[in-house]
Amino acid sequence: MSQFSLDSLPMISVDAVTGMDVHGYLKHLRGLAPLVRSPMGPLIALRRRHTELLFSDATRQMETETKLMQGISSGPIFDFIDTAMLMANGETHLRRRQPVARAFAFKLMDAMRPKASALAEELVLQHLDAGPIDFVKEIAAQIPARLIANILGIPASDLPIFMRWIEDSAAALGFIDLEQRERIEASLTAFNAYVDDLLAQRRQSPRGDFLTDYVHAVAEAGNLSEAEIRTQVVGLILAGSDTTRGSLCVILAHLLAHPAQWAAFCADPDGLKKAVVEEGLRYEPIVSMIPRVALRELDIDGYLVPAGAIVAISVLSCQRDPEVYADPDSFNIFRTDHPRWNLGFGAGAHRCLGEALARAELEETLTVIARLAPRTHMAGPAPTLAPAAIRQIGPMQVDFDGA
Ligand code: HEM
């Protein structure tokens, strides 16, 4: 194949990405080239067929450089990133991931379904036929926080402080608003101490739950520092919070915006719940970009990406790639062209560890809403999604209207 200069690639306009029609803009770019340049430096990959290469061992995960670029080189945020599985590579990544993966098994996560369903039912019934509610705060933030609290055996009396730590600390994963650094670090410090305490309790009195399995697994492996052991637990909580919260909001908003599909779902929630979540995660993924660093020269349709270059995979663009999906800009819960793996959960060595739990939470909550409140409607505009690697959901008012 002939070779092209990277300098000839289009430059992405940040203004256009932050504008309303981000999908329309990405579609336009995808028609021009497989990659675009960005003013911040990284290249952005737009086509699904290159993801296999970009998530392979020809690339590596970004490590602490994301924080160093922001001038954060010590303190609780830096230490968290420095010890997390998500920002590690090779043997270090495996060492940190394996004990969590062993304890956070699919079977355990799938067994959370009845709990997710019961929790969603309790929350929806509190607001049924009671007028508009703040869906983000009252439902979407509650489900992931309360379920992970349940998995970790956290008492109900600690829920309010636990939820505040999640809200304040989740920002540690992304681009830090430096004005918020002190608040995030204070919260992370308190969160770390709380998790240390939970771990100490399980070592002293095993309970036959996830944390007990986890402390056994790390003791058996014997190759993790105390900070690494704790960070994987805090990381699990944070990685599953904003992602599940935002996904629940956007999937419900799109379903309600398509009344015929909402009616079909209400008529057969159990039969359609998987299809609804699969399509929702494709159509409006909450994780918009996943960056990687090239470890060798990569050939992307004749554009030679040098070793050391940062390439961000645009999940938003790949999930609407017409080479994969028929009529990709239509929200269609009946489509049959989903690939086996939903790119919304990433790919390769770092593919999401919480996928089974997230799917259980999303499917069961939406099912409960459809079953108990089929006349549910938006009581305000559709929620906005602020651009970021994990897109932040704006306000969403919903009215749970019963039959
Ligand atoms: C709809 C909800 C969710 C979405 C869209 C999502 C998405 C993702 C993505 C895209 C990655 C890969 C990032 C990368 O490669 O750089 C990831 C990793 C991860 N996710 Fe999720 N996630 C969700 C829910 C959860 C939940 C509920 C948990 C746990 C309670 C969780 C735990 C993790 C962990 C621990 C990793 C790091 C894996 C590793 O580095 O090896 N996620 N997630």
Coordinates of C-alpha atoms and ligand atoms in Angstrom, one line a residue:
M1 CA 0.0 0.0 0.0
S2 CA 1.2 3.5 -0.7
Q3 CA 2.3 5.6 2.3
F4 CA 0.9 9.0 3.4
S5 CA 2.4 11.7 5.6
L6 CA 0.8 12.2 9.0
D7 CA 1.0 15.9 8.3
S8 CA -1.7 15.5 5.6
L9 CA -4.2 14.2 8.1
P10 CA -7.1 16.5 9.1
M11 CA -6.8 18.4 12.4
I12 CA -9.8 17.9 14.7
S13 CA -11.5 21.0 15.9
V14 CA -12.1 21.0 19.6
D15 CA -14.9 23.5 19.2
A16 CA -16.7 21.1 16.9
V17 CA -16.2 18.2 19.3
T18 CA -17.7 20.1 22.2
G19 CA -20.6 21.2 20.0
M20 CA -23.9 19.5 19.9
D21 CA -23.5 17.2 16.8
V22 CA -20.3 15.3 17.8
H23 CA -21.4 12.2 15.9
G24 CA -22.1 14.2 12.7
Y25 CA -18.6 15.7 13.0
L26 CA -16.9 12.4 13.5
K27 CA -18.8 10.9 10.6
H28 CA -17.5 13.7 8.4
L29 CA -13.9 13.1 9.6
R30 CA -14.2 9.3 9.2
G31 CA -15.0 9.9 5.6
L32 CA -11.8 11.9 5.1
A33 CA -9.2 9.6 6.8
P34 CA -8.7 6.7 9.3
L35 CA -6.9 9.0 11.7
V36 CA -7.0 12.7 12.6
R37 CA -4.5 14.9 14.4
S38 CA -5.5 16.9 17.6
P39 CA -4.1 20.2 18.7
M40 CA -3.1 18.6 22.0
G41 CA -0.8 16.1 20.1
P42 CA -2.3 12.7 20.2
L43 CA -3.7 11.1 17.0
I44 CA -7.3 9.9 17.0
A45 CA -8.2 6.6 15.4
L46 CA -11.7 6.5 13.9
R47 CA -12.3 3.1 12.4
R48 CA -13.3 -0.1 14.1
R49 CA -11.1 -2.4 11.9
H50 CA -7.9 -0.8 13.4
T51 CA -8.9 -1.5 17.0
E52 CA -7.5 -5.0 17.0
L53 CA -4.0 -3.6 16.3
L54 CA -4.4 -0.6 18.6
F55 CA -5.4 -2.8 21.6
S56 CA -2.7 -5.4 20.9
D57 CA 0.7 -5.7 22.3
A58 CA 1.9 -3.3 19.6
T59 CA 0.8 -0.6 22.0
R60 CA 0.8 0.1 25.7
Q61 CA -1.5 1.7 28.2
M62 CA -0.7 5.3 29.3
E63 CA 0.9 5.2 32.8
T64 CA 1.6 8.1 35.2
E65 CA 2.4 10.4 32.2
T66 CA -1.2 11.5 32.1
K67 CA -0.8 13.0 35.6
L68 CA 2.8 14.2 35.1
M69 CA 1.6 16.2 32.0
Q70 CA -0.6 18.1 34.5
G71 CA 2.2 18.7 36.9
I72 CA 1.0 16.1 39.4
S73 CA 4.0 14.0 40.5
S74 CA 3.3 13.1 44.1
G75 CA 0.4 13.0 46.6
P76 CA -2.7 10.8 46.8
I77 CA -3.9 11.2 43.1
F78 CA -0.4 10.4 41.8
D79 CA 0.0 7.4 44.1
F80 CA -3.4 6.1 43.1
I81 CA -2.6 6.2 39.4
D82 CA 0.9 4.8 40.1
T83 CA -0.5 1.7 41.8
A84 CA -3.7 1.1 39.7
M85 CA -4.1 -1.8 37.3
L86 CA -5.7 0.5 34.8
M87 CA -2.6 2.5 34.3
A88 CA -0.1 -0.4 34.3
N89 CA 1.4 -2.6 31.7
G90 CA 2.9 -6.1 31.2
E91 CA 3.7 -8.1 34.3
T92 CA 2.8 -5.2 36.7
H93 CA -0.7 -5.1 35.2
L94 CA -1.2 -8.8 35.4
R95 CA 0.0 -8.9 39.0
R96 CA -2.6 -6.3 40.0
R97 CA -5.4 -7.6 37.8
Q98 CA -5.3 -11.4 38.5
P99 CA -6.4 -11.4 42.2
V100 CA -9.3 -9.0 41.5
A101 CA -10.4 -11.0 38.4
R102 CA -10.3 -14.2 40.4
A103 CA -12.5 -12.8 43.2
F104 CA -14.7 -10.6 41.0
A105 CA -15.9 -13.7 39.1
F106 CA -18.7 -13.6 36.5
K107 CA -20.7 -16.0 38.6
L108 CA -20.6 -13.7 41.6
M109 CA -21.5 -10.7 39.4
D110 CA -24.4 -12.4 37.7
A111 CA -25.6 -13.4 41.2
M112 CA -26.0 -9.7 41.8
R113 CA -28.9 -9.6 39.4
P114 CA -31.7 -10.2 41.9
K115 CA -30.1 -7.6 44.2
A116 CA -29.9 -5.1 41.4
S117 CA -33.5 -5.8 40.6
A118 CA -34.7 -5.5 44.2
L119 CA -32.7 -2.2 44.7
A120 CA -34.1 -0.7 41.5
E121 CA -37.6 -1.7 42.6
E122 CA -37.2 -0.1 46.0
L123 CA -35.9 3.1 44.4
V124 CA -38.5 3.4 41.6
L125 CA -41.4 2.6 44.0
Q126 CA -40.3 5.5 46.2
H127 CA -40.9 7.9 43.3
L128 CA -43.7 6.2 41.4
D129 CA -46.5 8.6 40.4
A130 CA -44.9 11.3 42.6
G131 CA -43.9 13.8 39.9
P132 CA -40.5 14.6 38.2
I133 CA -37.3 13.5 40.0
D134 CA -33.6 14.1 39.5
F135 CA -32.9 10.8 37.8
V136 CA -29.1 11.1 37.9
K137 CA -29.0 11.6 41.7
E138 CA -32.0 9.6 42.9
I139 CA -31.5 6.5 40.7
A140 CA -28.5 6.4 38.4
A141 CA -25.9 7.3 41.0
Q142 CA -27.5 5.1 43.7
I143 CA -27.5 1.8 41.8
P144 CA -23.7 1.3 41.2
A145 CA -22.7 2.8 44.6
R146 CA -25.2 0.7 46.6
L147 CA -24.4 -2.5 44.8
I148 CA -20.7 -2.2 45.2
A149 CA -21.2 -1.3 48.8
N150 CA -23.2 -4.5 49.1
I151 CA -20.5 -6.5 47.5
L152 CA -17.9 -5.0 49.8
G153 CA -20.1 -5.6 52.9
I154 CA -20.3 -1.9 53.8
P155 CA -23.0 -1.1 56.4
A156 CA -26.0 1.0 55.3
S157 CA -25.0 3.7 57.9
D158 CA -21.8 4.3 56.0
L159 CA -23.6 4.8 52.6
P160 CA -23.8 8.6 52.7
I161 CA -20.1 9.2 53.3
F162 CA -19.2 6.3 50.9
M163 CA -21.2 8.0 48.2
R164 CA -19.6 11.4 48.9
W165 CA -16.1 9.8 48.6
I166 CA -17.1 8.3 45.3
E167 CA -18.4 11.6 44.0
D168 CA -15.3 13.5 45.0
S169 CA -12.7 10.9 44.1
A170 CA -14.0 9.6 40.7
A171 CA -12.3 12.7 39.1
A172 CA -8.9 11.2 40.0
L173 CA -9.3 8.8 36.9
G174 CA -9.5 11.6 34.4
F175 CA -8.1 15.0 33.5
I176 CA -7.8 16.9 36.9
D177 CA -9.4 20.3 37.3
L178 CA -6.4 21.6 39.3
E179 CA -8.7 23.9 41.4
Q180 CA -10.4 20.7 42.7
R181 CA -7.1 18.9 43.4
E182 CA -7.2 19.5 47.2
R183 CA -10.8 18.3 47.5
I184 CA -10.1 15.2 45.5
E185 CA -7.0 14.3 47.4
A186 CA -8.7 14.8 50.8
S187 CA -11.5 12.5 49.7
L188 CA -9.1 9.9 48.3
T189 CA -7.1 9.9 51.6
A190 CA -10.2 9.2 53.7
F191 CA -11.4 6.6 51.1
N192 CA -8.0 4.8 51.3
A193 CA -8.1 4.7 55.1
Y194 CA -11.6 3.2 55.0
V195 CA -10.7 0.5 52.5
D196 CA -7.5 -0.3 54.5
D197 CA -9.8 -0.9 57.5
L198 CA -12.2 -3.1 55.5
L199 CA -9.2 -5.2 54.3
A200 CA -7.9 -5.5 57.9
Q201 CA -11.3 -6.7 59.1
R202 CA -11.5 -9.4 56.5
R203 CA -8.0 -10.6 57.3
Q204 CA -9.0 -10.9 60.9
S205 CA -12.5 -12.3 60.4
P206 CA -13.0 -13.9 57.0
R207 CA -16.6 -13.8 55.8
G208 CA -16.8 -15.8 52.6
D209 CA -17.5 -12.7 50.5
F210 CA -15.7 -10.9 47.7
L211 CA -13.2 -9.1 49.9
T212 CA -12.4 -12.3 51.8
D213 CA -11.7 -14.0 48.5
Y214 CA -9.6 -11.0 47.4
V215 CA -7.4 -10.9 50.5
H216 CA -6.8 -14.7 50.2
A217 CA -5.9 -14.3 46.5
V218 CA -3.4 -11.5 47.2
A219 CA -1.9 -13.4 50.2
E220 CA -1.5 -16.4 48.0
A221 CA 0.1 -14.4 45.2
G222 CA 2.4 -12.6 47.7
N223 CA 3.6 -10.1 45.2
L224 CA 1.6 -6.9 45.8
S225 CA 2.4 -4.0 48.1
E226 CA -0.2 -2.8 50.6
A227 CA -0.8 0.3 48.5
E228 CA -1.4 -1.9 45.4
I229 CA -3.8 -4.2 47.3
R230 CA -5.9 -1.3 48.5
T231 CA -5.8 0.7 45.2
Q232 CA -7.4 -2.1 43.2
V233 CA -10.4 -2.0 45.6
V234 CA -10.7 1.8 45.4
G235 CA -10.2 1.6 41.6
L236 CA -13.0 -1.0 41.2
I237 CA -15.4 1.3 43.0
L238 CA -14.4 4.4 41.0
A239 CA -14.2 2.7 37.6
G240 CA -17.8 1.4 38.0
S241 CA -19.5 4.5 39.3
D242 CA -19.6 7.4 36.7
T243 CA -19.5 4.9 33.9
T244 CA -22.6 2.9 35.0
R245 CA -24.4 6.1 36.2
G246 CA -24.0 7.9 32.9
S247 CA -24.8 4.8 30.8
L248 CA -28.1 4.2 32.6
C249 CA -29.1 7.8 32.0
V250 CA -28.3 7.8 28.3
I251 CA -29.8 4.4 27.5
L252 CA -33.1 5.4 29.2
A253 CA -33.1 8.8 27.5
H254 CA -32.7 7.3 24.1
L255 CA -35.3 4.6 24.7
L256 CA -37.8 7.2 25.8
A257 CA -37.0 9.3 22.7
H258 CA -38.1 6.3 20.5
P259 CA -41.6 5.6 21.8
A260 CA -42.3 2.6 19.5
Q261 CA -39.1 0.9 20.9
W262 CA -40.0 1.9 24.4
A263 CA -43.4 0.3 24.0
A264 CA -41.9 -2.9 22.6
F265 CA -39.5 -3.0 25.5
C266 CA -42.3 -2.5 28.0
A267 CA -44.3 -5.4 26.4
D268 CA -41.3 -7.8 26.8
P269 CA -38.7 -6.4 29.2
D270 CA -37.0 -9.7 30.0
G271 CA -36.8 -10.7 26.3
L272 CA -35.4 -7.4 25.2
K273 CA -33.2 -6.2 28.1
K274 CA -30.0 -7.5 26.6
A275 CA -30.7 -6.0 23.2
V276 CA -31.6 -2.6 24.7
V277 CA -28.4 -2.4 26.7
E278 CA -26.2 -3.6 23.8
E279 CA -27.6 -1.0 21.5
G280 CA -27.5 1.8 24.1
L281 CA -23.8 1.1 24.8
R282 CA -23.1 1.2 21.1
Y283 CA -25.2 4.2 20.2
E284 CA -23.9 6.6 22.9
P285 CA -20.9 5.1 24.7
I286 CA -20.0 6.8 28.0
V287 CA -16.2 6.2 27.6
S288 CA -15.6 8.3 24.5
M289 CA -11.8 7.7 24.0
I290 CA -9.2 5.2 25.1
P291 CA -5.5 6.3 24.6
R292 CA -2.6 4.0 23.9
V293 CA 1.1 4.6 23.1
A294 CA 2.6 2.9 20.0
L295 CA 5.5 0.5 20.9
R296 CA 6.5 0.1 17.3
E297 CA 5.7 1.7 14.0
L298 CA 2.1 1.1 13.1
D299 CA 0.6 1.0 9.6
I300 CA -2.9 2.5 9.7
D301 CA -4.1 2.3 6.1
G302 CA -0.8 3.6 4.8
Y303 CA -0.3 6.2 7.5
L304 CA 2.9 5.3 9.5
V305 CA 2.4 6.0 13.2
P306 CA 5.9 6.2 14.8
A307 CA 6.8 4.3 18.0
G308 CA 6.2 6.6 21.0
A309 CA 3.2 8.3 19.4
I310 CA -0.1 8.5 21.4
V311 CA -3.1 7.3 19.6
A312 CA -6.5 7.7 21.2
I313 CA -9.1 5.2 19.9
S314 CA -12.4 7.1 19.4
V315 CA -15.0 4.7 20.8
L316 CA -17.7 7.2 19.7
S317 CA -16.6 6.9 16.1
C318 CA -15.9 3.2 16.0
Q319 CA -19.4 2.4 17.5
R320 CA -20.9 4.1 14.4
D321 CA -18.6 2.7 11.8
P322 CA -20.6 1.9 8.7
E323 CA -18.2 -0.9 7.8
V324 CA -19.6 -2.7 10.9
Y325 CA -23.2 -1.4 11.4
A326 CA -26.0 -1.0 8.9
D327 CA -27.6 2.5 9.3
P328 CA -25.2 3.2 12.2
D329 CA -26.8 6.5 13.2
S330 CA -30.2 4.9 13.9
F331 CA -30.9 3.8 17.5
N332 CA -32.3 0.3 16.9
I333 CA -32.7 -2.2 19.7
F334 CA -33.6 -4.8 17.0
R335 CA -30.3 -4.6 15.1
T336 CA -28.6 -7.9 14.5
D337 CA -25.1 -6.7 13.5
H338 CA -23.5 -6.2 16.9
P339 CA -19.9 -7.7 17.0
R340 CA -19.3 -10.3 19.7
W341 CA -17.5 -7.8 21.9
N342 CA -19.0 -4.4 22.7
L343 CA -16.1 -1.9 22.3
G344 CA -17.9 0.2 25.0
F345 CA -16.0 -1.9 27.5
G346 CA -12.7 -1.6 25.8
A347 CA -10.6 -4.5 24.4
G348 CA -7.4 -6.4 24.9
A349 CA -5.6 -6.8 28.2
H350 CA -7.5 -3.9 30.0
R351 CA -11.0 -4.9 28.9
C352 CA -13.4 -3.9 31.6
L353 CA -13.4 -6.2 34.6
G354 CA -16.9 -5.0 35.7
E355 CA -18.7 -5.7 32.5
A356 CA -20.9 -8.5 33.9
L357 CA -21.9 -6.4 36.9
A358 CA -22.5 -3.3 34.8
R359 CA -24.7 -5.3 32.4
A360 CA -26.7 -6.7 35.3
E361 CA -27.2 -3.3 36.8
L362 CA -28.3 -1.7 33.5
E363 CA -30.5 -4.5 32.4
E364 CA -32.3 -5.0 35.7
T365 CA -32.9 -1.4 36.4
L366 CA -34.3 -0.7 33.0
T367 CA -36.5 -3.8 33.3
V368 CA -37.9 -2.6 36.6
I369 CA -38.7 0.8 35.2
A370 CA -40.5 -0.7 32.1
R371 CA -42.4 -3.1 34.3
L372 CA -43.5 -0.7 37.1
A373 CA -43.7 2.6 35.2
P374 CA -44.4 2.0 31.5
R375 CA -45.7 5.6 31.1
T376 CA -42.4 7.0 32.3
H377 CA -41.4 10.2 30.4
M378 CA -38.7 12.8 30.4
A379 CA -39.7 15.9 32.4
G380 CA -37.2 18.2 30.8
P381 CA -34.6 18.3 28.0
A382 CA -32.5 15.3 27.1
P383 CA -29.3 15.1 29.2
T384 CA -26.1 16.6 27.8
L385 CA -22.8 14.7 27.8
A386 CA -19.8 16.9 28.6
P387 CA -16.8 15.9 26.5
A388 CA -14.2 13.9 28.5
A389 CA -12.7 10.5 28.3
I390 CA -15.5 9.4 30.6
R391 CA -18.3 11.8 29.4
Q392 CA -20.1 13.5 32.3
I393 CA -23.9 13.4 32.3
G394 CA -25.9 16.6 32.8
P395 CA -29.2 17.0 34.6
M396 CA -32.0 14.6 33.7
Q397 CA -35.6 15.0 35.1
V398 CA -37.8 11.9 34.8
D399 CA -41.4 11.3 35.8
F400 CA -42.1 7.6 36.7
D401 CA -45.7 7.2 35.6
G402 CA -47.3 3.9 36.5
A403 CA -49.7 1.9 34.3
Ligands
HEM1 C1 -21.4 0.7 31.7 C2 -20.5 0.7 32.6 C3 -19.0 0.6 32.3 C4 -18.3 0.9 31.2 C5 -18.9 1.6 29.9 C6 -16.9 0.6 31.4 C7 -15.9 0.8 30.5 C8 -14.6 0.4 30.7 C9 -13.5 0.5 29.7 C10 -13.7 1.1 28.3 C11 -12.4 0.0 30.3 C12 -11.0 -0.1 29.6 C13 -10.2 1.2 29.7 C14 -8.8 1.1 29.0 O1 -8.6 0.1 28.3 O2 -8.0 2.0 29.1 C15 -12.7 -0.4 31.6 C16 -11.8 -0.9 32.5 C17 -12.1 -1.3 33.8 N1 -13.3 -1.3 34.4 FE1 -15.1 -0.7 33.5 N2 -16.8 0.0 32.7 C18 -18.0 0.0 33.2 C19 -18.4 -0.5 34.5 C20 -17.5 -1.0 35.4 C21 -17.8 -1.6 36.7 C22 -19.2 -1.7 37.2 C23 -16.6 -2.0 37.3 C24 -16.4 -2.6 38.6 C25 -17.2 -2.5 39.6 C26 -15.6 -1.7 36.3 C27 -14.2 -1.9 36.6 C28 -13.2 -1.7 35.7 C29 -11.8 -2.0 36.0 C30 -11.2 -2.5 37.3 C31 -11.1 -1.7 34.8 C32 -9.6 -1.8 34.6 C33 -9.2 -3.1 33.9 C34 -7.8 -3.2 33.6 O3 -7.1 -2.2 33.6 O4 -7.3 -4.4 33.5 N3 -16.1 -1.1 35.2 N4 -14.0 -0.2 31.8

